[in-house]
C-alpha positions as a Markdown table, in Angstrom:
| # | Residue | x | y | z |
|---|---|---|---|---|
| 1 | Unk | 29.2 | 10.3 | -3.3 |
| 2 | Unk | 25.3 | 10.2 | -3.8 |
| 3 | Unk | 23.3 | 7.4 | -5.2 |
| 4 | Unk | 22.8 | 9.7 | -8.5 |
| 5 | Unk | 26.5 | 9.6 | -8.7 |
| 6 | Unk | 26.9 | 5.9 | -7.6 |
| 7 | Unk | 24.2 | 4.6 | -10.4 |
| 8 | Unk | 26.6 | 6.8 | -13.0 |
| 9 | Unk | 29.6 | 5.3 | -11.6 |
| 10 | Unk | 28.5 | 1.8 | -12.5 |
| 11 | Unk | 26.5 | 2.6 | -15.4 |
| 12 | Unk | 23.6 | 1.5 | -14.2 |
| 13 | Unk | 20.0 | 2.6 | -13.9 |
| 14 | Unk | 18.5 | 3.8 | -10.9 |
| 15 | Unk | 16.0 | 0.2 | -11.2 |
| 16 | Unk | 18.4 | -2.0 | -12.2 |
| 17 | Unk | 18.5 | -4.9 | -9.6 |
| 18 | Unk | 20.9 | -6.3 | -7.1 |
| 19 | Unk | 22.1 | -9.1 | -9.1 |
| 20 | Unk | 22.6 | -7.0 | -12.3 |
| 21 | Unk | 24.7 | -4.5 | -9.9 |
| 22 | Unk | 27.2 | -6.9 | -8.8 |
| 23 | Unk | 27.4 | -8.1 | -12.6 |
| 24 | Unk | 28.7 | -4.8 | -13.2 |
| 25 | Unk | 30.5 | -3.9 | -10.2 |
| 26 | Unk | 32.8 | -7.3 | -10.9 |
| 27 | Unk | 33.0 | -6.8 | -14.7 |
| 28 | Unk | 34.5 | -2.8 | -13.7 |
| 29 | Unk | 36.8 | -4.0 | -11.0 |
| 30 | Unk | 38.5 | -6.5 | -13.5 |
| 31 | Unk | 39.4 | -3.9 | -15.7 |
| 32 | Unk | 39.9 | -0.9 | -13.7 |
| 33 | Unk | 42.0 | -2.8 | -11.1 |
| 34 | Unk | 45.5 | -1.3 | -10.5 |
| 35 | Unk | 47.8 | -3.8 | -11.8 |
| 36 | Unk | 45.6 | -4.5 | -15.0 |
| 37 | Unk | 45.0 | -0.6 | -15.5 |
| 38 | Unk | 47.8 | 1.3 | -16.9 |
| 39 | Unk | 46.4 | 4.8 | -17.2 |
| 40 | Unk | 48.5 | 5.6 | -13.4 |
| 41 | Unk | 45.7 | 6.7 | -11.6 |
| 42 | Unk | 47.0 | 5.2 | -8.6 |
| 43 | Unk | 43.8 | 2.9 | -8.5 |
| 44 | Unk | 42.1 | 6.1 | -8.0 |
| 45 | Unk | 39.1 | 4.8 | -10.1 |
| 46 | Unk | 39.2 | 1.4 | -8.8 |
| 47 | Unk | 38.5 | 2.5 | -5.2 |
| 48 | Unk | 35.3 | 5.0 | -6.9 |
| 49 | Unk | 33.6 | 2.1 | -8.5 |
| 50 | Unk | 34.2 | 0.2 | -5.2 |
| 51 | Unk | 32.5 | 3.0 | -3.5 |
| 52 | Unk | 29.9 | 3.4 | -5.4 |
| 53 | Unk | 28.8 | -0.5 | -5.1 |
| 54 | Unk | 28.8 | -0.3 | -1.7 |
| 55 | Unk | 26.5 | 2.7 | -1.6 |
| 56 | Unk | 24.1 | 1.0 | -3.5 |
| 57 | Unk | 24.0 | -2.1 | -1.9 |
| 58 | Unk | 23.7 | -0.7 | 1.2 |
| 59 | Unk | 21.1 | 1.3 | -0.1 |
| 60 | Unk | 19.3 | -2.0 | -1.9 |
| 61 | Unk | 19.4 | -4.1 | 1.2 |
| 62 | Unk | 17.6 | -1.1 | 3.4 |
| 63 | Unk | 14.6 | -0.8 | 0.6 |
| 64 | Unk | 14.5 | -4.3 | 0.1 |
| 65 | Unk | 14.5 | -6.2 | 3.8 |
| 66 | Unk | 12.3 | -8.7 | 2.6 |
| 67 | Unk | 14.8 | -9.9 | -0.3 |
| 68 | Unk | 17.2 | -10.4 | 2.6 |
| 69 | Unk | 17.6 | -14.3 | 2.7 |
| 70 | Unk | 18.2 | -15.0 | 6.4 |
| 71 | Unk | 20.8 | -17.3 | 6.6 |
| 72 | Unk | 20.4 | -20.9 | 8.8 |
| 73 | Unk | 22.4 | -19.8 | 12.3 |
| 74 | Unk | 23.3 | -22.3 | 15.2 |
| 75 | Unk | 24.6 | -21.3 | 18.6 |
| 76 | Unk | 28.4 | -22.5 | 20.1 |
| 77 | Unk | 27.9 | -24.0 | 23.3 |
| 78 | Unk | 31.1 | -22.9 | 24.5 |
| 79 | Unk | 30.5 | -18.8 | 23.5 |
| 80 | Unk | 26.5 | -18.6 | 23.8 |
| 81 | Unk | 26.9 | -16.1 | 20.1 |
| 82 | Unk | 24.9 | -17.2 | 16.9 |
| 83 | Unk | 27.3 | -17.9 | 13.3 |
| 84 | Unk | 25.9 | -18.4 | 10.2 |
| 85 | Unk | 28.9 | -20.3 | 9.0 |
| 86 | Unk | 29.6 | -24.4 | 8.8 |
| 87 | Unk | 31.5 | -26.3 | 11.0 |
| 88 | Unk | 34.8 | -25.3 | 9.2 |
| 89 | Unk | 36.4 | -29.5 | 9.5 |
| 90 | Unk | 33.7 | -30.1 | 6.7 |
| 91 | Unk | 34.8 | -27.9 | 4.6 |
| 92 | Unk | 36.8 | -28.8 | 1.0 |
| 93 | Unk | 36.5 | -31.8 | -1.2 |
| 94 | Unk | 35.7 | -35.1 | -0.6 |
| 95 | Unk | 38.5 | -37.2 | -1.7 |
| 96 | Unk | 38.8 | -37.6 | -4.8 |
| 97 | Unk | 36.3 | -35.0 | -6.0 |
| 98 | Unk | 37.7 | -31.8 | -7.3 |
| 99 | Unk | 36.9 | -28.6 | -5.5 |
| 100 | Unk | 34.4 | -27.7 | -7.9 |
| 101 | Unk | 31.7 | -29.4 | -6.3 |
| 102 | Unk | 31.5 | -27.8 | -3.4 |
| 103 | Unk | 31.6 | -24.1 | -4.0 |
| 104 | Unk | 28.1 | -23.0 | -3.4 |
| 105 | Unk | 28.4 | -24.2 | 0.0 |
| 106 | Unk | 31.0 | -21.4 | 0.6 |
| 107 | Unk | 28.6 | -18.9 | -1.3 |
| 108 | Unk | 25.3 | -19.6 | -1.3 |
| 109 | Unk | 24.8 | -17.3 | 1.6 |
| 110 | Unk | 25.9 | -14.4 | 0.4 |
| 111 | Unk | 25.7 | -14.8 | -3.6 |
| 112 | Unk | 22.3 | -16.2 | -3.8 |
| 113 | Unk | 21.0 | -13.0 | -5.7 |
| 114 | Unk | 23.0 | -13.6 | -8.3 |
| 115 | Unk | 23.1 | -17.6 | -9.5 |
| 116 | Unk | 24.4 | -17.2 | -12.8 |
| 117 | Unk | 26.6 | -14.6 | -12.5 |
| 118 | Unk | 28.7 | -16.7 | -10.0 |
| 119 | Unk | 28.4 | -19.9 | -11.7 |
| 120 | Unk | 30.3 | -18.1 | -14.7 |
| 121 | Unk | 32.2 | -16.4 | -12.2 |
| 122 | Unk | 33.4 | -19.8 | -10.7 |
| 123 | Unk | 33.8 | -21.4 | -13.9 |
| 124 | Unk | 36.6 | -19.0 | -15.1 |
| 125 | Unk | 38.1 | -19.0 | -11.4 |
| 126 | Unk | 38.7 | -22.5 | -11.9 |
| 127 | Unk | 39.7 | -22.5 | -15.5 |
| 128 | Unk | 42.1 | -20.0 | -14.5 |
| 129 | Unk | 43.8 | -21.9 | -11.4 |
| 130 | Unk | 44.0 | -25.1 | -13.3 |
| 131 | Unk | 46.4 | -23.1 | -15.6 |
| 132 | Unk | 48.3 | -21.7 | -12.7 |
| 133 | Unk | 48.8 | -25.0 | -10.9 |
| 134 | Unk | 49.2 | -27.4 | -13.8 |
| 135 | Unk | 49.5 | -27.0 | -17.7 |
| 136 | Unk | 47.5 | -30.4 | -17.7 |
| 137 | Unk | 44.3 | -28.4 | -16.4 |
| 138 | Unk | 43.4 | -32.0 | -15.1 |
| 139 | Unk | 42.3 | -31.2 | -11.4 |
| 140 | Unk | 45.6 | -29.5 | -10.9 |
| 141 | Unk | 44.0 | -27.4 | -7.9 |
| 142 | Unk | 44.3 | -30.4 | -6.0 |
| 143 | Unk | 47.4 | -31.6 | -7.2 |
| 144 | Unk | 50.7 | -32.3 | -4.6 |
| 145 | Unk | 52.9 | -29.8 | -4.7 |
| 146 | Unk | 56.3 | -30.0 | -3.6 |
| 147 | Unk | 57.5 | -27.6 | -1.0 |
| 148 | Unk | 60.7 | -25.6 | -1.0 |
| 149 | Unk | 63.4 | -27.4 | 1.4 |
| 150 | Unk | 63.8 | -23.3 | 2.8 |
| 151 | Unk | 60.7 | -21.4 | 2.5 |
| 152 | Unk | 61.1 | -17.8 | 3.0 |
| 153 | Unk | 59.8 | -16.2 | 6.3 |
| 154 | Unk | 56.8 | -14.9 | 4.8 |
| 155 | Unk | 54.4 | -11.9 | 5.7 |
| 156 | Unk | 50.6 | -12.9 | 4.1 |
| 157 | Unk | 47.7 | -9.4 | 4.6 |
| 158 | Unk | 44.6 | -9.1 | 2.5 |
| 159 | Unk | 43.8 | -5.6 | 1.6 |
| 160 | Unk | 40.1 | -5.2 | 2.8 |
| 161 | Unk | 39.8 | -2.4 | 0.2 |
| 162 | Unk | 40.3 | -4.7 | -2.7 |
| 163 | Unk | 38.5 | -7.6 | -1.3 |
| 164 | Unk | 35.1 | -8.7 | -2.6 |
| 165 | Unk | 35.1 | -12.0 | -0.6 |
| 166 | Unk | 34.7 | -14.5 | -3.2 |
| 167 | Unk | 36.1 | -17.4 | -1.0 |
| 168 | Unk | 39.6 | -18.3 | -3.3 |
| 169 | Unk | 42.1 | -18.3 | -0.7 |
| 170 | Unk | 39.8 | -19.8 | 1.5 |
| 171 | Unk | 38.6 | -22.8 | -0.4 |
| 172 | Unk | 42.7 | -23.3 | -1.6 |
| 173 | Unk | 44.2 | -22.4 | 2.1 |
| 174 | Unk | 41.6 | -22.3 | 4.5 |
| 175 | Unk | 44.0 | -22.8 | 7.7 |
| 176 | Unk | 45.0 | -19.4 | 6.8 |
| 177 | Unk | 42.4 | -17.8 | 5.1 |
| 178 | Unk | 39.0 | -16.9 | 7.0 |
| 179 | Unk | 35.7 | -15.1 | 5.3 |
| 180 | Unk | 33.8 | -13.0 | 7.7 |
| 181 | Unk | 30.5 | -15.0 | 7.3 |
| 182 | Unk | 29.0 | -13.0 | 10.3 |
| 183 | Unk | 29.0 | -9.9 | 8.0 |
| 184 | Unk | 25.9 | -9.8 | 6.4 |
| 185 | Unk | 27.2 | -7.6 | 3.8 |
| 186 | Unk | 30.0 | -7.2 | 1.9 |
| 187 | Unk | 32.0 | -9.9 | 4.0 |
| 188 | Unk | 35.9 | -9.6 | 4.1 |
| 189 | Unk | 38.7 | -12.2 | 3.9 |
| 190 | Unk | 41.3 | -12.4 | 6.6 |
| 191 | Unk | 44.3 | -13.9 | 7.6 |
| 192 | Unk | 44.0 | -16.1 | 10.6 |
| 193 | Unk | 47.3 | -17.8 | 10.5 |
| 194 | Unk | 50.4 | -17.0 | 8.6 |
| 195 | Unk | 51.6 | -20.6 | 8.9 |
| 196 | Unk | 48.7 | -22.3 | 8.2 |
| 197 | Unk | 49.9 | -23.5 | 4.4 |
| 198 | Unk | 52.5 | -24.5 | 2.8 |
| 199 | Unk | 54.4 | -21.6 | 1.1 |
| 200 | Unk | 53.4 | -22.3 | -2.7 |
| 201 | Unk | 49.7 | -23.2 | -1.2 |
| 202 | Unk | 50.0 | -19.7 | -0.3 |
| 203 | Unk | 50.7 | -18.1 | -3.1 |
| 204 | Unk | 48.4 | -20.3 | -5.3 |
| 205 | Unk | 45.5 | -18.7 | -2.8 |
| 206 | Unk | 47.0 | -15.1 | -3.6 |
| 207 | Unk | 47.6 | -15.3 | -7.5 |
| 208 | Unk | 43.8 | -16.8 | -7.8 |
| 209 | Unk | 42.1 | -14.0 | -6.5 |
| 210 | Unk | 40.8 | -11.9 | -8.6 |
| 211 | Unk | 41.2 | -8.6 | -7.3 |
| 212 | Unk | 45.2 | -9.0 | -6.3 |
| 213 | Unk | 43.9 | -8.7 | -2.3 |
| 214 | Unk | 46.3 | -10.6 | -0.7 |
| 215 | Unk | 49.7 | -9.4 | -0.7 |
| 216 | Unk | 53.2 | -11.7 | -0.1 |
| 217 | Unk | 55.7 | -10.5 | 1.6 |
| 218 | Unk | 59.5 | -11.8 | 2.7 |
| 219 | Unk | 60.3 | -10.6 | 6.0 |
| 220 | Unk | 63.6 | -11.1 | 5.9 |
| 221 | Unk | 64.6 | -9.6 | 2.4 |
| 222 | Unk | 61.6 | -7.1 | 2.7 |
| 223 | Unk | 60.7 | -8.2 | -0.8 |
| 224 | Unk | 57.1 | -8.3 | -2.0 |
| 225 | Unk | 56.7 | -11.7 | -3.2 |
| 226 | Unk | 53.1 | -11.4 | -4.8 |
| 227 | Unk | 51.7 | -8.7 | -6.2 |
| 228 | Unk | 55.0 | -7.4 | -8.2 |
């Protein structure tokens, strides 16, 4: 795929800007994503449009260097190599507060092209997991939730293909979930311990996202768990 075939792909002009880009990259991806899309392409178009952004923001970030926000670094003594990341035992709400607050900490790096776009973005993420984790809507992200006595032995991936690293299962489960902040574009989410959560922590972190990345699987029953 060219860029003349990328711009088409996205409906976009050939000057539209980054920002506008990933405004219509995400607004796509919602509706052509496999499980929402019921024409049985086999997520054939999914994976264009996904193809096509990357083109193009490749392409923006090598005609626009300057627009490149260079992101505060500092150095691990005990490895000597430079991460643009925070010092992960900092991370989440301060008690008390709901998770809200402190989202732009996990995005500004990355997102800061597009302000309001993610703000509505994170809004609706929000809106949507309060509904998930408790009809009240009252701060149920945060609520206690009881464990199964038997949790299955579960299998947790994150399909790199779908993911557009918008920091979900991070910010709900991040002993398990890592974003590759080191990636200066297009970072990834990974698993980076399979029993680092609860089981129905989890699966909150994989129904949130919004691009069904993470799969659930039992390993025992071989049964996919999440998505069906």
């Amino acid at each position: 795929m060219n860029s003349h075939q990328a711009y088409q792909t996205l409906n976009v002009n050939s000057d539209t800007s980054l920002a506008d880009l990933k405004v219509s990259y995400r607004k796509l991806a919602l509706e052509l994503h496999p499980d929402k899309n019921k024409e049985g392409d086999d997520g054939k178009k999914f994976k264009k449009i996904t193809e096509a952004y990357h083109i193009l923001k490749k392409e923006f970030k090598k005609s626009n260097p300057n627009k490149t926000k260079t992101s505060q670094q500092y150095t691990r003594v005990e490895t000597k190599k430079k991460h643009n990341f925070k010092d992960r035992s900092k991370w989440g709400p301060s008690p008390g507060q709901p998770p809200e607050e402190n989202w732009g900490r996990f995005t500004k790096d990355f997102e800061v092209e597009d302000p309001a776009g993610w703000k509505e973005y994170e809004k609706k993420f929000w809106e949507k997991y309060n509904k998930t984790t408790n009809a009240s809507g009252k701060n149920g992200e945060f609520d206690k939730t009881k464990e199964p006595k038997e949790p299955p032995n579960i299998f947790v991936d994150v399909d790199h293909s779908l993911c557009i690293g918008c920091c979900s299962c991070e910010t709900i489960a991040p002993e398990v979930f890592l974003i590759d902040k080191l990636t200066r574009m297009n970072p990834k989410s990974s698993v980076i311990n399979q029993k680092g959560a609860g089981f129905n922590k989890i699966m909150d972190a994989a129904r949130t996202c919004p691009t069904k990345a993470i799969s659930v699987e039992d390993v025992d029953t071989k049964t996919r768990l999440f998505p069906f």
